[in-house]
PDB file of C-alpha atoms in Angstrom:
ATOM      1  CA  UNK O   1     -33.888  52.366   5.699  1.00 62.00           C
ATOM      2  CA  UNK O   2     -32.989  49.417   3.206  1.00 71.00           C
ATOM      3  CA  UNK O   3     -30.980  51.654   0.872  1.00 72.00           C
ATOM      4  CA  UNK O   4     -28.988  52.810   3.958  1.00 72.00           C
ATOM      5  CA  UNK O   5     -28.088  49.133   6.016  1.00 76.00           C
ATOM      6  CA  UNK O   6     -28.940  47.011   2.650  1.00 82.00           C
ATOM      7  CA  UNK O   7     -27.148  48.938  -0.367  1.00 85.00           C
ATOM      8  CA  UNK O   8     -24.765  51.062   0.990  1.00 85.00           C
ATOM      9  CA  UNK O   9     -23.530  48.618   3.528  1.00 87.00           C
ATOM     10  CA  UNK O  10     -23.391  46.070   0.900  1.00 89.00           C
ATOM     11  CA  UNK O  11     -20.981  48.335  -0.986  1.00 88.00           C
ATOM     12  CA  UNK O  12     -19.155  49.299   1.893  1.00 90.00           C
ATOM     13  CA  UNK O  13     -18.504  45.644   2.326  1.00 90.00           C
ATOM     14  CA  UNK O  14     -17.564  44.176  -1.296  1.00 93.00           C
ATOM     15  CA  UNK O  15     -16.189  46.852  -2.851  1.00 92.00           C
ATOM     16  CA  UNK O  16     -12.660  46.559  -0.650  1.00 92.00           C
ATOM     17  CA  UNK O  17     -12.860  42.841  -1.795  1.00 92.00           C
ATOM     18  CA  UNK O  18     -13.150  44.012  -5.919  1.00 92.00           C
ATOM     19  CA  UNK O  19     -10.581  46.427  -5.109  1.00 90.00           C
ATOM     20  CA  UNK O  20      -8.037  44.182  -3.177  1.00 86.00           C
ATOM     21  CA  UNK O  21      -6.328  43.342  -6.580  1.00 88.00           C
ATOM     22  CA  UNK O  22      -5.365  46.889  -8.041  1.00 91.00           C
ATOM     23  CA  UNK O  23      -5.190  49.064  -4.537  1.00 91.00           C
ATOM     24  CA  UNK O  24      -2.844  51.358  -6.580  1.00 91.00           C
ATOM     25  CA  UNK O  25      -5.808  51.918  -8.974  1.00 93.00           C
ATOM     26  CA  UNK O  26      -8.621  52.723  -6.563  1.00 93.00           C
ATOM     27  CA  UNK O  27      -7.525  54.600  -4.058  1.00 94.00           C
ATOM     28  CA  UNK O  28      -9.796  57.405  -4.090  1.00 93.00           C
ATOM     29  CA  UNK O  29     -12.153  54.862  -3.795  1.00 93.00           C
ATOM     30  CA  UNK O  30     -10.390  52.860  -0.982  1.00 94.00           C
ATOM     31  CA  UNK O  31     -10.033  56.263   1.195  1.00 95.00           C
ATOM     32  CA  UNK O  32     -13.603  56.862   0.292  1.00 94.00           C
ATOM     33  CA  UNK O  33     -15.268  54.076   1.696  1.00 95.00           C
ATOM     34  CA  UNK O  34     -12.907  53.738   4.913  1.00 95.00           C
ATOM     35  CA  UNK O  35     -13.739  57.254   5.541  1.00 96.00           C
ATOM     36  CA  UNK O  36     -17.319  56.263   5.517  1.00 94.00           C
ATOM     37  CA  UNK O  37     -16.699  53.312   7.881  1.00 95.00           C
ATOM     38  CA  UNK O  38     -14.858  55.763  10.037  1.00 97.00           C
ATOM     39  CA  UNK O  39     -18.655  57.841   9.776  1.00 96.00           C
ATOM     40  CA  UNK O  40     -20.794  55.084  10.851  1.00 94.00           C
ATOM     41  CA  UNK O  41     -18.039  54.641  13.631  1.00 96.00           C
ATOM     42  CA  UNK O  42     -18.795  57.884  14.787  1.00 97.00           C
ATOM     43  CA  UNK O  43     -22.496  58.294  14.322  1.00 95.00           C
ATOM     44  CA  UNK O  44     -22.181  54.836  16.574  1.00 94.00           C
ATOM     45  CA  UNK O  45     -20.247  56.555  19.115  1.00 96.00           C
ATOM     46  CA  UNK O  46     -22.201  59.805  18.890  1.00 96.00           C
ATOM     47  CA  UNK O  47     -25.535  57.164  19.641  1.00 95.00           C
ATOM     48  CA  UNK O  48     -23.611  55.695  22.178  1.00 95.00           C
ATOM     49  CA  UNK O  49     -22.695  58.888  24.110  1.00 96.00           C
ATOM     50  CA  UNK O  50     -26.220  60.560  23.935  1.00 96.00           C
ATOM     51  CA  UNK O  51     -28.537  57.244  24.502  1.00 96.00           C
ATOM     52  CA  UNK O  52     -26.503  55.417  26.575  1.00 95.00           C
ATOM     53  CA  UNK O  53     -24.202  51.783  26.181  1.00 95.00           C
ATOM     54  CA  UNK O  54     -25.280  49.981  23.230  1.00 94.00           C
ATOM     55  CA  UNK O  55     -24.229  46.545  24.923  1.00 96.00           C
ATOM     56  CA  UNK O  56     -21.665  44.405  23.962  1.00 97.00           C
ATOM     57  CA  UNK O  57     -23.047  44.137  20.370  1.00 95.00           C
ATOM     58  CA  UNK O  58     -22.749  48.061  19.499  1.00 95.00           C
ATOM     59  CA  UNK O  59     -19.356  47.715  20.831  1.00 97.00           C
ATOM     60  CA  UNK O  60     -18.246  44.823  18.738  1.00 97.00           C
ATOM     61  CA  UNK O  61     -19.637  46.956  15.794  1.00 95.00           C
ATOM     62  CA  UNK O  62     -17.366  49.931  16.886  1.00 97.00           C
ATOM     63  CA  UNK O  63     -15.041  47.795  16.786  1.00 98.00           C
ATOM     64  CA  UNK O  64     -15.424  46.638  13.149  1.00 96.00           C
ATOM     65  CA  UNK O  65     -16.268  49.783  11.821  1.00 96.00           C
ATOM     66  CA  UNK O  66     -13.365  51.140  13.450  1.00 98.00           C
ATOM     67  CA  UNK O  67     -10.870  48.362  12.361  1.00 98.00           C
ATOM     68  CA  UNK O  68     -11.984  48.630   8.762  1.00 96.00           C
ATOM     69  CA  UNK O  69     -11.822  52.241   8.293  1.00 97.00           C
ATOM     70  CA  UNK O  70      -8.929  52.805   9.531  1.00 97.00           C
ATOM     71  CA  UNK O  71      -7.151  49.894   7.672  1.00 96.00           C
ATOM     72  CA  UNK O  72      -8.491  51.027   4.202  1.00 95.00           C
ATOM     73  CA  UNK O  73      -7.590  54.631   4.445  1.00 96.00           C
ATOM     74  CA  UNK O  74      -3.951  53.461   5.884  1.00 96.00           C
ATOM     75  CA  UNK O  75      -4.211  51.127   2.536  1.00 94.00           C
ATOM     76  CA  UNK O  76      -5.854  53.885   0.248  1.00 94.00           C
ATOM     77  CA  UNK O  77      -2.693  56.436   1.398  1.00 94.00           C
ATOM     78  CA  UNK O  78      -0.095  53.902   1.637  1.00 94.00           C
ATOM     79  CA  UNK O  79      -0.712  52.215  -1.459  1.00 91.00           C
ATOM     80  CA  UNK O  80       1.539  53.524  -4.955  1.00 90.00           C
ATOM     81  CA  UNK O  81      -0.430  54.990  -7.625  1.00 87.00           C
ATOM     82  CA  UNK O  82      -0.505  52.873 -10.909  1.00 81.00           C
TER      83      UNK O  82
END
């Protein structure tokens, strides 16, 4: 369980911030790791649907995963290749 919400999410989370300065250079990368926001997202959702309403805190997390996922992989494809 820590490697999942301790390692991975730590990646998830500071890796956009490394790769804020060369987008062009990491967009694999970028598209990678909003795609796996986008996961969580769904797995959330997927919770959601089968076990009933989170509350208002698994909604504000859709929310985030949501926001971020889809704003790194419009990034990730929008950004020019260097």
């Amino acid at each position: 369980v820590r490697e999942i919400y301790g390692g991975l999410f730590a990646v998830m989370g500071l890796f956009p911030l490394v790769a804020a300065a060369s987008p062009g250079r990491n967009r694999g990368a970028l598209l990678l790791v909003g795609l796996l926001w986008l996961g969580v997202c769904t797995g959330r959702l997927a919770g959601a649907y089968l076990d009933g309403d989170p509350g208002i805190p698994g909604w504000i997390a859709v929310a985030f995963e949501a926001f971020f996922g889809i704003a790194l992989s419009v990034v990730a494809l929008v950004a020019k290749p260097q």
